[in-house]
Amino acid sequence: MTSADAWRAGLNPQQLAAVEAPDGPVLVLAAAGTGKTRTLTHRVARLVAEGVPPDRILLVTFTNRAAREMLERARGLAGEAVGGLWGGTFHHLANRLLRRHAPKLGYPSDYLILDTADAKQLMKESMASLGFKPRDFVSPEVIRALVSVAVNSRRPLEDLIGERLADSGADPADVLRVAEVYARRKQELGQMDFDDLLVNGLRLLTEVPAVGEGVAWQFRHVLVDEYQDTNPIQAEMMDRVASRHGNLFVVGDDFQSIYGWRGADFRNILSFPERYPRATVVPLTINYRSVPEVLEVANATMREAVHQFPKTMEAVREAYRRPVRVTLWDGQAQARFVVARLRALLREGYRPHEIAVLYRSHFQALETQMELQKEQMPFLMLSGLRFYEQAHIKDVCALPRLLASPRDDLAFRRLLGLLPRVGAKTADTLWTKVGREFNPGSAVDLERLVKALPAAAREIWAPVHEGLAKHAARGGEPDPGGVIETFLDAFYGGFLQRTYDNAPRRLDDIRELVNQSAAFGSGAEFLHMIALQSNLEDAGDVDGGGGPPPVTLSTIHQAKGLEWKAVIVLWLAEGMFPAARSIAESGDDAEERRLFYVAATRAQDELYLCVPRTRRLRDGGVLPLDPSRFVEELPKDTVDRVESGPWNW
């Protein structure tokens, strides 16, 4: 084989069909584990080998790391000839165009790109110019997040404000005014945030004919990775860039479109053949990652999908073991099963970093984290901080801490610091005024605090005071879960909406904490557990001494693009996975189904599907759960079934 034909090497017939597809629009439907990166890079190498100048080729993906990897692979196939190729993220492409032509849109060519901290500061200044302070209003981060979603999804900002800040107490009109000032200030200062790069990059292509026509003429071939994750702006940008020569080569998997919440629109990939009726469609279904038994689960799941490009993955690997559906009593039994299965897998020769525990939402890992920490089994969390290290959990635990230890000045300062007009100095003054001791279960202490509060804070605190006073009037030891719930309903729920752009996820965490509090005989026992979990320095972290990587815990969203030899999926029960909120918001289970597909296809060898039958409630009762539709739909011969009682693990 000549060097000119090097791009043919190592391709299966499906990949070769994609790489050799004729000019014109091409849609490559690359199912999980089928070699999409190989296909893209070999397509680039083929174009260069056949004489297409590299600077007439554009390769776009979502991360700089992916772009670098693809360019390196293409260089390995075609040599240094690919050096002139345009490759990078959508934002990188837009920035390169804007550096040349920004004055045509009223920006200086040396415009400043605002990083996250700079954008937050400018939003804060925009709020201040209208007389709003973050502590009394909606946080700059939340307004920025709303603006970003509106831009990337092309949804009216007014609608998003109405949906997501309904319980915040903020006037939607005021939030909209702040966003308008922020947009105006960026233009006046000659600055752009990351969303502006996309918006203004598209404006160049559509509003400035000389630029749009020049770019469309320059790029004879446009290649796009992970096309299922494009938002409307990104999809239109690529349509515009490819409009002159018509050579738009997109690779993606509609089954793996799971980022709708941040603006991705899977309709971009589904509608591709409609927008380009002459498109060549090439499916990649030969899977190199997973054993056939795992693929049977993934295939069966997506056969039930309504909107899709039907495709069935074919295994290259030999048969191994069927996935296991494990029915468990509750979350604690599930956690014990995880520990037992991890130990069994390690005995069988798996290394810790070859195993992952995946879950739909962060709070669903709470009991598993606790069990792993108790058993001193190290783990790495891809999905963020350990449960009790999160700011919102520390916030709501301040009240139970004060109930157990009224002289806990740190808890007092954290609690009062949430209120408007209460900074560090004011909190110190209040601590002195209440006698350096505060018990939220004492009517006397509650009255002393409310009299000491500044007027603005006293008004906000009033519903909390009323709720805590009711707890104090009942006498006896206050229920920590009940106190947290009172605080959440009276104040902290609205605070979450005003402060965090992922308030619903944090609310789920807190409600799970309230439910878990029922497992403890007293508030002191509950707090002892929290302190223990918060101070376990080694159990939840990677060995800092250079030890082997530990077991991975991750949300499924964070796990996309990764793979492990063995995967355990938690909480496959209706309302948990699929998530009730997601179905209520979307009206169907389409994205939840795709999430399950992504979870299953992370597994190379072994897959365990955990199906708890009940969920503990704060009042000590249990909520019966139905098995997830995603496991119920599986043909009986695709999984082995294990039934477990409450204490079997």
PDB file of C-alpha atoms in Angstrom, residues 370-586:
ATOM      1  CA  MET A 370     -21.563   6.598  52.713  1.00  0.00           C
ATOM      2  CA  GLU A 371     -21.163   2.830  52.445  1.00  0.00           C
ATOM      3  CA  LEU A 372     -17.923   3.103  50.477  1.00  0.00           C
ATOM      4  CA  GLN A 373     -16.524   5.565  52.992  1.00  0.00           C
ATOM      5  CA  LYS A 374     -17.583   3.384  55.904  1.00  0.00           C
ATOM      6  CA  GLU A 375     -15.828   0.412  54.307  1.00  0.00           C
ATOM      7  CA  GLN A 376     -12.753   2.546  53.505  1.00  0.00           C
ATOM      8  CA  MET A 377     -13.006   1.813  49.781  1.00  0.00           C
ATOM      9  CA  PRO A 378     -11.457   4.710  47.811  1.00  0.00           C
ATOM     10  CA  PHE A 379     -13.453   6.262  44.999  1.00  0.00           C
ATOM     11  CA  LEU A 380     -13.144   9.143  42.577  1.00  0.00           C
ATOM     12  CA  MET A 381     -16.193  11.291  41.874  1.00  0.00           C
ATOM     13  CA  LEU A 382     -16.375  12.683  38.357  1.00  0.00           C
ATOM     14  CA  SER A 383     -19.702  14.340  39.109  1.00  0.00           C
ATOM     15  CA  GLY A 384     -18.466  16.866  41.648  1.00  0.00           C
ATOM     16  CA  LEU A 385     -17.836  17.163  45.354  1.00  0.00           C
ATOM     17  CA  ARG A 386     -18.773  14.461  47.797  1.00  0.00           C
ATOM     18  CA  PHE A 387     -22.306  14.921  49.051  1.00  0.00           C
ATOM     19  CA  TYR A 388     -21.638  16.592  52.396  1.00  0.00           C
ATOM     20  CA  GLU A 389     -18.954  18.893  50.991  1.00  0.00           C
ATOM     21  CA  GLN A 390     -21.435  20.774  48.810  1.00  0.00           C
ATOM     22  CA  ALA A 391     -22.296  24.334  49.796  1.00  0.00           C
ATOM     23  CA  HIS A 392     -26.065  23.849  49.842  1.00  0.00           C
ATOM     24  CA  ILE A 393     -25.787  20.799  52.100  1.00  0.00           C
ATOM     25  CA  LYS A 394     -23.547  22.714  54.506  1.00  0.00           C
ATOM     26  CA  ASP A 395     -26.043  25.595  54.459  1.00  0.00           C
ATOM     27  CA  VAL A 396     -29.087  23.558  55.446  1.00  0.00           C
ATOM     28  CA  CYS A 397     -27.117  21.543  58.013  1.00  0.00           C
ATOM     29  CA  ALA A 398     -26.305  24.729  59.950  1.00  0.00           C
ATOM     30  CA  LEU A 399     -29.647  24.586  61.813  1.00  0.00           C
ATOM     31  CA  PRO A 400     -29.297  20.953  62.969  1.00  0.00           C
ATOM     32  CA  ARG A 401     -25.736  21.738  64.031  1.00  0.00           C
ATOM     33  CA  LEU A 402     -26.988  24.589  66.220  1.00  0.00           C
ATOM     34  CA  LEU A 403     -29.730  22.395  67.652  1.00  0.00           C
ATOM     35  CA  ALA A 404     -27.096  19.915  68.785  1.00  0.00           C
ATOM     36  CA  SER A 405     -24.495  22.499  69.765  1.00  0.00           C
ATOM     37  CA  PRO A 406     -25.846  26.037  70.377  1.00  0.00           C
ATOM     38  CA  ARG A 407     -22.299  27.386  70.777  1.00  0.00           C
ATOM     39  CA  ASP A 408     -21.319  26.417  67.232  1.00  0.00           C
ATOM     40  CA  ASP A 409     -20.350  29.888  66.049  1.00  0.00           C
ATOM     41  CA  LEU A 410     -19.336  28.650  62.579  1.00  0.00           C
ATOM     42  CA  ALA A 411     -22.806  27.208  61.977  1.00  0.00           C
ATOM     43  CA  PHE A 412     -24.393  30.447  63.232  1.00  0.00           C
ATOM     44  CA  ARG A 413     -22.290  32.583  60.897  1.00  0.00           C
ATOM     45  CA  ARG A 414     -23.032  30.313  57.938  1.00  0.00           C
ATOM     46  CA  LEU A 415     -26.782  30.447  58.654  1.00  0.00           C
ATOM     47  CA  LEU A 416     -27.042  34.199  59.185  1.00  0.00           C
ATOM     48  CA  GLY A 417     -24.679  34.916  56.302  1.00  0.00           C
ATOM     49  CA  LEU A 418     -27.387  33.708  53.929  1.00  0.00           C
ATOM     50  CA  LEU A 419     -29.573  36.699  54.795  1.00  0.00           C
ATOM     51  CA  PRO A 420     -29.454  40.074  53.031  1.00  0.00           C
ATOM     52  CA  ARG A 421     -27.493  42.824  54.758  1.00  0.00           C
ATOM     53  CA  VAL A 422     -25.660  40.290  56.932  1.00  0.00           C
ATOM     54  CA  GLY A 423     -21.977  40.179  56.129  1.00  0.00           C
ATOM     55  CA  ALA A 424     -19.162  38.761  58.216  1.00  0.00           C
ATOM     56  CA  LYS A 425     -18.983  41.753  60.584  1.00  0.00           C
ATOM     57  CA  THR A 426     -22.748  41.865  61.083  1.00  0.00           C
ATOM     58  CA  ALA A 427     -22.787  38.135  61.807  1.00  0.00           C
ATOM     59  CA  ASP A 428     -20.072  38.631  64.433  1.00  0.00           C
ATOM     60  CA  THR A 429     -22.111  41.422  66.031  1.00  0.00           C
ATOM     61  CA  LEU A 430     -25.257  39.287  66.044  1.00  0.00           C
ATOM     62  CA  TRP A 431     -23.354  36.399  67.652  1.00  0.00           C
ATOM     63  CA  THR A 432     -22.364  38.728  70.480  1.00  0.00           C
ATOM     64  CA  LYS A 433     -25.900  40.119  70.839  1.00  0.00           C
ATOM     65  CA  VAL A 434     -27.428  36.651  71.245  1.00  0.00           C
ATOM     66  CA  GLY A 435     -24.929  35.878  74.008  1.00  0.00           C
ATOM     67  CA  ARG A 436     -22.587  33.778  71.856  1.00  0.00           C
ATOM     68  CA  GLU A 437     -25.099  30.967  71.978  1.00  0.00           C
ATOM     69  CA  PHE A 438     -28.126  30.216  69.819  1.00  0.00           C
ATOM     70  CA  ASN A 439     -30.471  27.256  69.977  1.00  0.00           C
ATOM     71  CA  PRO A 440     -33.054  27.344  67.147  1.00  0.00           C
ATOM     72  CA  GLY A 441     -35.192  24.991  69.243  1.00  0.00           C
ATOM     73  CA  SER A 442     -35.536  27.581  72.004  1.00  0.00           C
ATOM     74  CA  ALA A 443     -38.352  30.155  71.823  1.00  0.00           C
ATOM     75  CA  VAL A 444     -36.278  32.533  73.966  1.00  0.00           C
ATOM     76  CA  ASP A 445     -33.268  32.325  71.647  1.00  0.00           C
ATOM     77  CA  LEU A 446     -35.455  32.777  68.596  1.00  0.00           C
ATOM     78  CA  GLU A 447     -36.947  35.996  70.023  1.00  0.00           C
ATOM     79  CA  ARG A 448     -33.521  37.277  70.981  1.00  0.00           C
ATOM     80  CA  LEU A 449     -32.253  36.762  67.433  1.00  0.00           C
ATOM     81  CA  VAL A 450     -35.220  38.321  65.651  1.00  0.00           C
ATOM     82  CA  LYS A 451     -34.870  41.487  67.745  1.00  0.00           C
ATOM     83  CA  ALA A 452     -31.157  41.737  66.924  1.00  0.00           C
ATOM     84  CA  LEU A 453     -31.511  41.320  63.162  1.00  0.00           C
ATOM     85  CA  PRO A 454     -31.295  44.311  60.776  1.00  0.00           C
ATOM     86  CA  ALA A 455     -34.685  45.331  59.435  1.00  0.00           C
ATOM     87  CA  ALA A 456     -34.097  43.943  55.912  1.00  0.00           C
ATOM     88  CA  ALA A 457     -32.905  40.610  57.246  1.00  0.00           C
ATOM     89  CA  ARG A 458     -35.708  40.456  59.844  1.00  0.00           C
ATOM     90  CA  GLU A 459     -38.357  40.581  57.121  1.00  0.00           C
ATOM     91  CA  ILE A 460     -36.720  37.712  55.218  1.00  0.00           C
ATOM     92  CA  TRP A 461     -36.174  35.735  58.422  1.00  0.00           C
ATOM     93  CA  ALA A 462     -39.788  36.061  59.584  1.00  0.00           C
ATOM     94  CA  PRO A 463     -41.144  32.886  57.883  1.00  0.00           C
ATOM     95  CA  VAL A 464     -38.158  30.902  59.183  1.00  0.00           C
ATOM     96  CA  HIS A 465     -38.753  32.274  62.680  1.00  0.00           C
ATOM     97  CA  GLU A 466     -42.407  31.284  62.527  1.00  0.00           C
ATOM     98  CA  GLY A 467     -41.616  27.748  61.394  1.00  0.00           C
ATOM     99  CA  LEU A 468     -38.894  27.212  63.979  1.00  0.00           C
ATOM    100  CA  ALA A 469     -41.138  28.606  66.714  1.00  0.00           C
ATOM    101  CA  LYS A 470     -43.670  25.881  65.933  1.00  0.00           C
ATOM    102  CA  HIS A 471     -40.965  23.251  66.337  1.00  0.00           C
ATOM    103  CA  ALA A 472     -39.920  24.817  69.654  1.00  0.00           C
ATOM    104  CA  ALA A 473     -43.532  24.873  70.913  1.00  0.00           C
ATOM    105  CA  ARG A 474     -43.860  21.124  70.413  1.00  0.00           C
ATOM    106  CA  GLY A 475     -41.108  20.458  72.939  1.00  0.00           C
ATOM    107  CA  GLY A 476     -38.853  17.435  72.992  1.00  0.00           C
ATOM    108  CA  GLU A 477     -35.923  16.879  70.695  1.00  0.00           C
ATOM    109  CA  PRO A 478     -36.498  18.565  67.313  1.00  0.00           C
ATOM    110  CA  ASP A 479     -36.425  16.372  64.229  1.00  0.00           C
ATOM    111  CA  PRO A 480     -33.407  17.512  62.156  1.00  0.00           C
ATOM    112  CA  GLY A 481     -35.094  16.537  58.901  1.00  0.00           C
ATOM    113  CA  GLY A 482     -38.214  18.476  59.847  1.00  0.00           C
ATOM    114  CA  VAL A 483     -36.153  21.536  60.742  1.00  0.00           C
ATOM    115  CA  ILE A 484     -34.334  21.398  57.399  1.00  0.00           C
ATOM    116  CA  GLU A 485     -37.639  21.018  55.582  1.00  0.00           C
ATOM    117  CA  THR A 486     -39.074  24.044  57.409  1.00  0.00           C
ATOM    118  CA  PHE A 487     -36.019  26.104  56.496  1.00  0.00           C
ATOM    119  CA  LEU A 488     -36.258  24.950  52.883  1.00  0.00           C
ATOM    120  CA  ASP A 489     -39.923  25.888  52.533  1.00  0.00           C
ATOM    121  CA  ALA A 490     -39.660  29.179  54.421  1.00  0.00           C
ATOM    122  CA  PHE A 491     -36.488  30.564  52.874  1.00  0.00           C
ATOM    123  CA  TYR A 492     -33.893  28.323  51.307  1.00  0.00           C
ATOM    124  CA  GLY A 493     -35.919  27.093  48.318  1.00  0.00           C
ATOM    125  CA  GLY A 494     -36.188  30.641  46.969  1.00  0.00           C
ATOM    126  CA  PHE A 495     -32.555  31.279  47.915  1.00  0.00           C
ATOM    127  CA  LEU A 496     -31.526  28.321  45.747  1.00  0.00           C
ATOM    128  CA  GLN A 497     -33.349  29.739  42.722  1.00  0.00           C
ATOM    129  CA  ARG A 498     -31.788  33.156  43.202  1.00  0.00           C
ATOM    130  CA  THR A 499     -28.282  31.825  43.809  1.00  0.00           C
ATOM    131  CA  TYR A 500     -27.627  28.713  41.716  1.00  0.00           C
ATOM    132  CA  ASP A 501     -28.236  27.978  38.050  1.00  0.00           C
ATOM    133  CA  ASN A 502     -28.735  24.281  38.921  1.00  0.00           C
ATOM    134  CA  ALA A 503     -31.217  24.875  41.733  1.00  0.00           C
ATOM    135  CA  PRO A 504     -33.458  21.862  40.893  1.00  0.00           C
ATOM    136  CA  ARG A 505     -30.517  19.465  41.279  1.00  0.00           C
ATOM    137  CA  ARG A 506     -29.545  21.023  44.612  1.00  0.00           C
ATOM    138  CA  LEU A 507     -33.154  20.845  45.782  1.00  0.00           C
ATOM    139  CA  ASP A 508     -33.176  17.113  45.029  1.00  0.00           C
ATOM    140  CA  ASP A 509     -30.014  16.731  47.121  1.00  0.00           C
ATOM    141  CA  ILE A 510     -31.599  18.461  50.096  1.00  0.00           C
ATOM    142  CA  ARG A 511     -34.806  16.456  49.904  1.00  0.00           C
ATOM    143  CA  GLU A 512     -32.755  13.254  49.853  1.00  0.00           C
ATOM    144  CA  LEU A 513     -30.843  14.486  52.916  1.00  0.00           C
ATOM    145  CA  VAL A 514     -34.181  15.039  54.679  1.00  0.00           C
ATOM    146  CA  ASN A 515     -35.275  11.517  53.774  1.00  0.00           C
ATOM    147  CA  GLN A 516     -32.009  10.031  55.004  1.00  0.00           C
ATOM    148  CA  SER A 517     -32.320  11.802  58.351  1.00  0.00           C
ATOM    149  CA  ALA A 518     -35.082   9.342  59.272  1.00  0.00           C
ATOM    150  CA  ALA A 519     -32.512   6.554  59.562  1.00  0.00           C
ATOM    151  CA  PHE A 520     -30.976   8.069  62.700  1.00  0.00           C
ATOM    152  CA  GLY A 521     -32.279   7.752  66.213  1.00  0.00           C
ATOM    153  CA  SER A 522     -31.466  11.315  67.224  1.00  0.00           C
ATOM    154  CA  GLY A 523     -30.308  14.627  65.883  1.00  0.00           C
ATOM    155  CA  ALA A 524     -26.942  14.095  67.562  1.00  0.00           C
ATOM    156  CA  GLU A 525     -26.516  10.769  65.765  1.00  0.00           C
ATOM    157  CA  PHE A 526     -27.454  12.419  62.463  1.00  0.00           C
ATOM    158  CA  LEU A 527     -24.872  15.168  62.977  1.00  0.00           C
ATOM    159  CA  HIS A 528     -22.227  12.690  64.089  1.00  0.00           C
ATOM    160  CA  MET A 529     -22.703  10.880  60.783  1.00  0.00           C
ATOM    161  CA  ILE A 530     -22.385  14.144  58.815  1.00  0.00           C
ATOM    162  CA  ALA A 531     -19.219  15.112  60.675  1.00  0.00           C
ATOM    163  CA  LEU A 532     -17.760  11.674  60.101  1.00  0.00           C
ATOM    164  CA  GLN A 533     -18.499  11.720  56.375  1.00  0.00           C
ATOM    165  CA  SER A 534     -17.227  15.283  55.967  1.00  0.00           C
ATOM    166  CA  ASN A 535     -13.916  14.534  57.656  1.00  0.00           C
ATOM    167  CA  LEU A 536     -13.005  11.241  56.015  1.00  0.00           C
ATOM    168  CA  GLU A 537      -9.911  12.494  54.244  1.00  0.00           C
ATOM    169  CA  ASP A 538      -8.861   9.318  52.517  1.00  0.00           C
ATOM    170  CA  ALA A 539     -11.973   7.280  51.744  1.00  0.00           C
ATOM    171  CA  GLY A 540     -13.362   9.440  49.000  1.00  0.00           C
ATOM    172  CA  ASP A 541     -10.255  10.701  47.322  1.00  0.00           C
ATOM    173  CA  VAL A 542      -7.586   9.486  44.970  1.00  0.00           C
ATOM    174  CA  ASP A 543      -4.537   8.209  46.826  1.00  0.00           C
ATOM    175  CA  GLY A 544      -2.296  11.235  46.947  1.00  0.00           C
ATOM    176  CA  GLY A 545       0.768   9.018  47.386  1.00  0.00           C
ATOM    177  CA  GLY A 546       0.780   7.732  43.847  1.00  0.00           C
ATOM    178  CA  GLY A 547      -1.430   4.705  44.475  1.00  0.00           C
ATOM    179  CA  PRO A 548      -3.605   3.100  41.799  1.00  0.00           C
ATOM    180  CA  PRO A 549      -6.642   5.060  40.523  1.00  0.00           C
ATOM    181  CA  PRO A 550      -9.793   4.136  42.458  1.00  0.00           C
ATOM    182  CA  VAL A 551     -13.308   3.108  41.475  1.00  0.00           C
ATOM    183  CA  THR A 552     -15.216   5.864  39.629  1.00  0.00           C
ATOM    184  CA  LEU A 553     -18.552   7.327  40.731  1.00  0.00           C
ATOM    185  CA  SER A 554     -20.213   9.528  38.124  1.00  0.00           C
ATOM    186  CA  THR A 555     -23.435  10.896  36.774  1.00  0.00           C
ATOM    187  CA  ILE A 556     -24.208   9.504  33.342  1.00  0.00           C
ATOM    188  CA  HIS A 557     -23.845  12.952  31.780  1.00  0.00           C
ATOM    189  CA  GLN A 558     -20.266  13.179  33.067  1.00  0.00           C
ATOM    190  CA  ALA A 559     -19.542   9.614  31.923  1.00  0.00           C
ATOM    191  CA  LYS A 560     -20.384  10.168  28.244  1.00  0.00           C
ATOM    192  CA  GLY A 561     -17.340   9.446  26.110  1.00  0.00           C
ATOM    193  CA  LEU A 562     -15.758   7.194  28.762  1.00  0.00           C
ATOM    194  CA  GLU A 563     -15.783   3.428  29.210  1.00  0.00           C
ATOM    195  CA  TRP A 564     -15.082   0.843  31.904  1.00  0.00           C
ATOM    196  CA  LYS A 565     -14.834  -2.927  31.997  1.00  0.00           C
ATOM    197  CA  ALA A 566     -17.604  -3.193  34.599  1.00  0.00           C
ATOM    198  CA  VAL A 567     -20.452  -0.727  35.179  1.00  0.00           C
ATOM    199  CA  ILE A 568     -23.075  -0.642  37.949  1.00  0.00           C
ATOM    200  CA  VAL A 569     -26.117   1.573  37.299  1.00  0.00           C
ATOM    201  CA  LEU A 570     -28.076   2.759  40.360  1.00  0.00           C
ATOM    202  CA  TRP A 571     -31.732   3.524  41.076  1.00  0.00           C
ATOM    203  CA  LEU A 572     -33.443   2.061  38.019  1.00  0.00           C
ATOM    204  CA  ALA A 573     -36.917   2.826  39.342  1.00  0.00           C
ATOM    205  CA  GLU A 574     -39.725   4.975  37.959  1.00  0.00           C
ATOM    206  CA  GLY A 575     -39.370   8.548  39.161  1.00  0.00           C
ATOM    207  CA  MET A 576     -35.668   8.094  39.807  1.00  0.00           C
ATOM    208  CA  PHE A 577     -34.451   6.856  36.410  1.00  0.00           C
ATOM    209  CA  PRO A 578     -36.285   7.932  34.324  1.00  0.00           C
ATOM    210  CA  ALA A 579     -36.432  11.104  36.403  1.00  0.00           C
ATOM    211  CA  ALA A 580     -39.933  12.349  37.118  1.00  0.00           C
ATOM    212  CA  ARG A 581     -38.959  16.013  36.654  1.00  0.00           C
ATOM    213  CA  SER A 582     -37.414  15.399  33.237  1.00  0.00           C
ATOM    214  CA  ILE A 583     -40.502  13.595  31.948  1.00  0.00           C
ATOM    215  CA  ALA A 584     -42.790  16.292  33.348  1.00  0.00           C
ATOM    216  CA  GLU A 585     -40.793  19.050  31.637  1.00  0.00           C
ATOM    217  CA  SER A 586     -40.362  17.346  28.272  1.00  0.00           C
TER     218      SER A 586
END
